[in-house]
Short mmCIF file of C-alpha atoms in Angstrom, two decimals:
data_model
loop_
_atom_site.label_atom_id
_atom_site.label_comp_id
_atom_site.label_asym_id
_atom_site.label_seq_id
_atom_site.Cartn_x
_atom_site.Cartn_y
_atom_site.Cartn_z
CA MET A 27 19.61 10.78 0.90
CA LYS A 28 17.71 8.25 2.99
CA VAL A 29 14.39 6.91 1.69
CA LEU A 30 11.90 5.18 3.98
CA VAL A 31 9.38 2.83 2.36
CA ALA A 32 6.35 1.44 4.20
CA VAL A 33 5.23 -2.04 3.15
CA LYS A 34 2.15 -3.99 4.23
CA ARG A 35 1.48 -7.72 4.43
CA ALA A 36 -1.83 -8.33 2.70
CA VAL A 37 -3.82 -11.16 1.14
CA ASP A 38 -2.28 -11.97 -2.24
CA TYR A 39 -4.13 -10.28 -5.10
CA ASN A 40 -4.70 -13.65 -6.81
CA VAL A 41 -6.65 -15.04 -3.85
CA SER A 42 -10.46 -15.06 -3.83
CA VAL A 43 -11.21 -13.87 -0.30
CA ARG A 44 -13.92 -15.45 1.82
CA VAL A 45 -15.85 -14.06 4.76
CA LYS A 46 -15.82 -15.95 8.05
CA ALA A 47 -18.99 -17.88 8.84
CA ASP A 48 -19.80 -15.56 11.75
CA GLY A 49 -19.42 -12.46 9.57
CA THR A 50 -16.79 -10.86 11.81
CA ASP A 51 -13.92 -10.61 9.32
CA VAL A 52 -12.25 -11.97 6.21
CA ASP A 53 -10.95 -15.52 6.59
CA ILE A 54 -7.16 -15.52 6.15
CA ALA A 55 -6.49 -18.98 7.56
CA ASN A 56 -4.12 -20.85 5.21
CA VAL A 57 -4.38 -17.98 2.70
CA LYS A 58 -1.35 -16.83 0.72
CA MET A 59 -0.08 -13.45 1.91
CA SER A 60 2.15 -11.09 -0.08
CA MET A 61 3.43 -7.53 -0.13
CA ASN A 62 0.70 -5.05 -0.99
CA PRO A 63 1.10 -4.39 -4.77
CA PHE A 64 1.14 -0.60 -4.40
CA ASP A 65 3.90 -0.95 -1.82
CA GLU A 66 5.88 -3.00 -4.34
CA ILE A 67 5.65 0.02 -6.65
CA ALA A 68 6.83 2.30 -3.82
CA MET A 69 9.80 0.00 -3.17
CA GLU A 70 10.69 -0.12 -6.86
CA GLU A 71 10.72 3.67 -7.03
CA ALA A 72 13.07 3.87 -4.05
CA VAL A 73 15.39 1.31 -5.67
CA ARG A 74 15.42 3.31 -8.90
CA LEU A 75 16.36 6.44 -6.95
CA LYS A 76 19.27 4.53 -5.42
CA GLU A 77 20.36 3.16 -8.78
CA ALA A 78 20.34 6.72 -10.13
CA GLY A 79 22.70 7.78 -7.33
CA ILE A 80 20.07 9.97 -5.66
CA ALA A 81 19.25 7.77 -2.67
CA THR A 82 22.01 6.37 -0.49
CA GLU A 83 19.97 4.16 1.83
CA ILE A 84 16.55 2.50 1.70
CA VAL A 85 14.81 1.53 4.92
CA ALA A 86 11.73 -0.72 4.71
CA VAL A 87 9.17 -0.55 7.53
CA SER A 88 6.18 -2.75 8.29
CA ALA A 89 3.76 -2.98 11.19
CA GLY A 90 1.84 -6.07 12.24
CA VAL A 91 2.27 -9.67 13.27
CA ALA A 92 5.58 -11.52 13.37
CA GLN A 93 4.95 -12.96 9.89
CA CYS A 94 5.45 -9.46 8.47
CA GLN A 95 9.15 -10.34 8.59
CA GLU A 96 8.51 -12.31 5.39
CA THR A 97 7.23 -9.16 3.70
CA LEU A 98 10.24 -7.21 4.91
CA ARG A 99 12.61 -9.90 3.63
CA SER A 100 10.91 -9.51 0.26
CA ALA A 101 11.58 -5.76 0.45
CA LEU A 102 15.22 -6.45 1.31
CA ALA A 103 15.47 -8.80 -1.67
CA LEU A 104 14.07 -6.08 -3.92
CA GLY A 105 16.77 -3.64 -2.83
CA ALA A 106 16.14 -2.25 0.66
CA ASP A 107 19.28 -1.96 2.79
CA ARG A 108 17.67 -2.69 6.14
CA ALA A 109 14.25 -3.22 7.64
CA ILE A 110 12.25 -2.38 10.73
CA LEU A 111 9.29 -4.43 12.00
CA ILE A 112 6.88 -2.84 14.46
CA GLU A 113 5.51 -6.06 15.89
CA THR A 114 2.00 -6.17 17.31
CA ASN A 115 -1.01 -8.48 17.24
CA ALA A 116 -3.42 -5.57 17.57
CA GLU A 117 -5.82 -4.62 14.78
CA LEU A 118 -4.03 -1.77 13.03
CA GLN A 119 -6.22 0.92 11.51
CA PRO A 120 -4.85 3.68 9.24
CA LEU A 121 -4.43 6.30 11.97
CA ALA A 122 -2.51 3.86 14.18
CA VAL A 123 -0.22 2.91 11.28
CA ALA A 124 0.36 6.58 10.47
CA LYS A 125 1.32 7.26 14.10
CA LEU A 126 3.72 4.31 14.13
CA LEU A 127 5.34 5.43 10.88
CA ALA A 128 5.57 8.99 12.19
CA ALA A 129 7.49 7.73 15.23
CA VAL A 130 9.90 5.81 12.99
CA VAL A 131 10.34 8.81 10.69
CA LYS A 132 11.29 10.96 13.66
CA GLN A 133 13.95 8.39 14.61
CA GLU A 134 15.29 7.79 11.10
CA SER A 135 14.96 11.33 9.64
CA PRO A 136 14.56 10.25 5.99
CA SER A 137 14.47 12.83 3.21
CA LEU A 138 11.64 11.00 1.46
CA VAL A 139 8.88 8.64 2.60
CA ILE A 140 7.16 6.53 -0.06
CA LEU A 141 4.06 4.41 0.50
CA GLY A 142 1.55 2.67 -1.73
CA LYS A 143 -1.49 4.87 -2.28
CA GLN A 144 -3.68 2.22 -0.61
CA ALA A 145 -3.71 -1.39 0.53
CA ILE A 146 -5.76 -3.87 -1.48
CA ASP A 147 -7.31 -5.38 1.66
CA ASP A 148 -9.05 -2.39 3.24
CA ASP A 149 -8.66 0.10 0.33
CA ALA A 150 -8.59 2.88 2.93
CA ASN A 151 -6.24 5.28 1.08
CA GLN A 152 -5.59 7.22 4.29
CA THR A 153 -2.24 6.32 5.83
CA GLY A 154 0.03 8.44 3.61
CA GLN A 155 -2.09 11.54 3.98
CA MET A 156 -2.41 11.06 7.74
CA LEU A 157 1.35 10.56 8.04
CA ALA A 158 2.06 13.82 6.22
CA GLY A 159 -0.44 15.59 8.45
CA LEU A 160 1.06 14.22 11.66
CA LEU A 161 4.58 15.22 10.57
CA ASP A 162 3.51 18.52 8.98
CA LEU A 163 5.30 17.56 5.77
CA PRO A 164 4.43 18.33 2.14
CA GLN A 165 2.72 15.43 0.40
CA ALA A 166 2.04 14.16 -3.11
CA PRO A 167 -0.52 11.34 -3.15
CA PHE A 168 -1.27 9.26 -6.28
CA ALA A 169 2.13 9.82 -7.88
CA SER A 170 2.59 8.57 -11.45
CA LYS A 171 6.01 10.22 -11.91
CA LEU A 172 8.67 11.30 -9.42
CA VAL A 173 11.77 13.37 -10.10
CA VAL A 174 14.13 14.28 -7.25
CA GLU A 175 16.70 17.03 -7.76
CA GLY A 176 18.65 18.30 -4.78
CA ASP A 177 16.28 19.21 -1.97
CA LYS A 178 13.17 19.32 -4.18
CA ALA A 179 10.86 16.74 -5.69
CA THR A 180 8.65 17.20 -8.73
CA VAL A 181 5.68 14.85 -8.77
CA THR A 182 3.05 14.20 -11.41
CA ARG A 183 -0.17 13.19 -9.70
CA GLU A 184 -3.23 11.40 -11.03
CA VAL A 185 -6.29 13.49 -10.15
CA ASP A 186 -9.95 13.37 -11.16
CA GLY A 187 -9.47 15.86 -13.98
CA GLY A 188 -6.34 14.26 -15.42
CA LEU A 189 -2.78 14.98 -14.26
CA GLU A 190 -1.34 17.56 -11.88
CA THR A 191 2.38 18.36 -11.54
CA ILE A 192 3.62 19.86 -8.28
CA SER A 193 7.00 20.79 -6.85
CA MET A 194 7.74 20.49 -3.15
CA GLY A 195 10.66 20.66 -0.79
CA LEU A 196 12.12 17.68 1.02
CA PRO A 197 11.53 15.93 3.36
CA ALA A 198 8.14 14.91 1.97
CA VAL A 199 5.65 12.06 1.73
CA VAL A 200 4.74 10.46 -1.61
CA THR A 201 2.16 7.74 -2.24
CA ALA A 202 2.62 5.55 -5.31
CA ASP A 203 -0.08 5.08 -7.94
CA LEU A 204 -0.29 2.18 -10.37
CA ARG A 205 1.45 3.92 -13.28
CA LEU A 206 4.50 5.13 -11.34
CA ASN A 207 6.55 2.12 -12.48
CA GLU A 208 6.52 -1.63 -13.01
CA PRO A 209 8.12 -3.50 -10.08
CA ARG A 210 10.91 -5.96 -10.75
CA TYR A 211 11.13 -9.54 -9.55
CA ALA A 212 13.65 -10.36 -6.87
CA THR A 213 16.53 -12.45 -8.18
CA LEU A 214 17.69 -15.58 -6.37
CA PRO A 215 21.08 -14.04 -5.40
CA ASN A 216 19.28 -11.02 -3.92
CA ILE A 217 16.85 -13.28 -2.06
CA MET A 218 19.83 -15.05 -0.49
CA LYS A 219 21.54 -11.75 0.34
CA ALA A 220 18.34 -10.49 1.96
CA LYS A 221 18.64 -13.17 4.64
CA LYS A 222 21.78 -11.47 5.96
CA LYS A 223 20.55 -7.89 5.84
CA PRO A 224 19.63 -6.30 9.21
CA LEU A 225 16.00 -6.52 10.33
CA ASP A 226 15.28 -4.77 13.62
CA THR A 227 12.14 -5.34 15.67
CA THR A 228 10.38 -2.86 17.91
CA THR A 229 6.88 -2.47 19.38
CA PRO A 230 4.23 0.25 19.55
CA GLU A 231 4.87 0.49 23.28
CA THR A 232 8.57 1.15 22.70
CA LEU A 233 7.65 3.87 20.21
CA GLY A 234 5.14 5.34 22.65
CA VAL A 235 2.18 4.92 20.31
CA ASP A 236 -1.35 3.87 21.29
CA VAL A 237 -2.69 1.61 18.53
CA ALA A 238 -6.06 0.82 20.09
CA PRO A 239 -8.72 0.70 17.32
CA ARG A 240 -10.94 3.79 17.05
CA LEU A 241 -13.51 2.08 14.82
CA LYS A 242 -15.43 -1.16 15.34
CA THR A 243 -16.42 -3.46 12.49
CA LEU A 244 -20.00 -4.53 13.05
CA LYS A 245 -20.34 -6.98 10.17
CA VAL A 246 -18.50 -8.20 7.10
CA ALA A 247 -20.55 -9.61 4.21
CA GLU A 248 -19.91 -10.71 0.67
CA PRO A 249 -21.59 -8.65 -2.07
CA PRO A 250 -24.92 -10.05 -3.27
CA VAL A 251 -24.80 -12.39 -6.24
CA ARG A 252 -25.73 -10.61 -9.45
CA LYS A 253 -27.99 -12.11 -12.09
CA ALA A 254 -26.26 -13.25 -15.23
CA GLY A 255 -26.52 -10.87 -18.17
CA ILE A 256 -28.14 -11.67 -21.50
CA ILE A 257 -27.26 -10.92 -25.11
CA VAL A 258 -29.94 -9.21 -27.18
CA PRO A 259 -30.11 -9.44 -30.97
CA ASP A 260 -30.60 -5.76 -31.75
CA VAL A 261 -31.06 -2.25 -30.36
CA ALA A 262 -34.85 -2.42 -30.55
CA THR A 263 -34.90 -5.44 -28.25
CA LEU A 264 -32.49 -3.71 -25.86
CA VAL A 265 -34.71 -0.62 -25.66
CA GLU A 266 -37.79 -2.79 -25.15
CA LYS A 267 -36.19 -4.67 -22.24
CA LEU A 268 -34.85 -1.49 -20.65
CA ARG A 269 -38.33 0.04 -20.85
CA ASN A 270 -40.52 -2.90 -19.87
CA GLU A 271 -38.30 -5.14 -17.73
CA ALA A 272 -35.65 -2.94 -16.16
CA LYS A 273 -38.02 0.05 -15.98
CA VAL A 274 -35.16 2.49 -16.54
CA LEU A 275 -36.66 4.14 -19.64
CA GLY A 276 -39.85 6.19 -19.71
#
């Protein structure tokens, strides 16, 4: 069984992002970039499927600038067998990414596609669902448990009311939630081996996909600075301040 995993190059989660002076975008100049954490979880799940003898091949896919090769090498070091970079300098919005992944899925014919539920830069939470829609495949977003048996997958999903368990046929699309697993660290030998694993490059034009942005960002701004909180000595003082200062009590 072939598993395709989509990985995104994003600002490292430890970085405090800053907005450009002109308010057009986030400043990523000289900023550390890493694999999107939810995509690390997706990759770990694919590796576990291979270790269990269920998956036979893992293909990592990324779309974006040439530096995304670094992210794909990280995926190869974590256990992917080969990688595909869809290289473009265009601004990639969720629908464009979903179309690019759909084109790759049609070429590769994987039995399972796993993505992170969202990227920590735009927090869109759209690509996996759009991909399933474009391919007319069953989907299980927000997966916290995945069991594959034969041509079926049983997925426990995190929903507003708690947990939901569904069964669906393969091929299918799954998006990884935080509690699906805990990703491993790449070992030095695997990092060295990753340098020799195949990494193919293609373009949106080669795939026949129009990635022109459909939405325009008008302005990016940092959230307003909040006033520091205070500690009150007792409940009576809290109620008094809520009533007379905050005006939230009648």
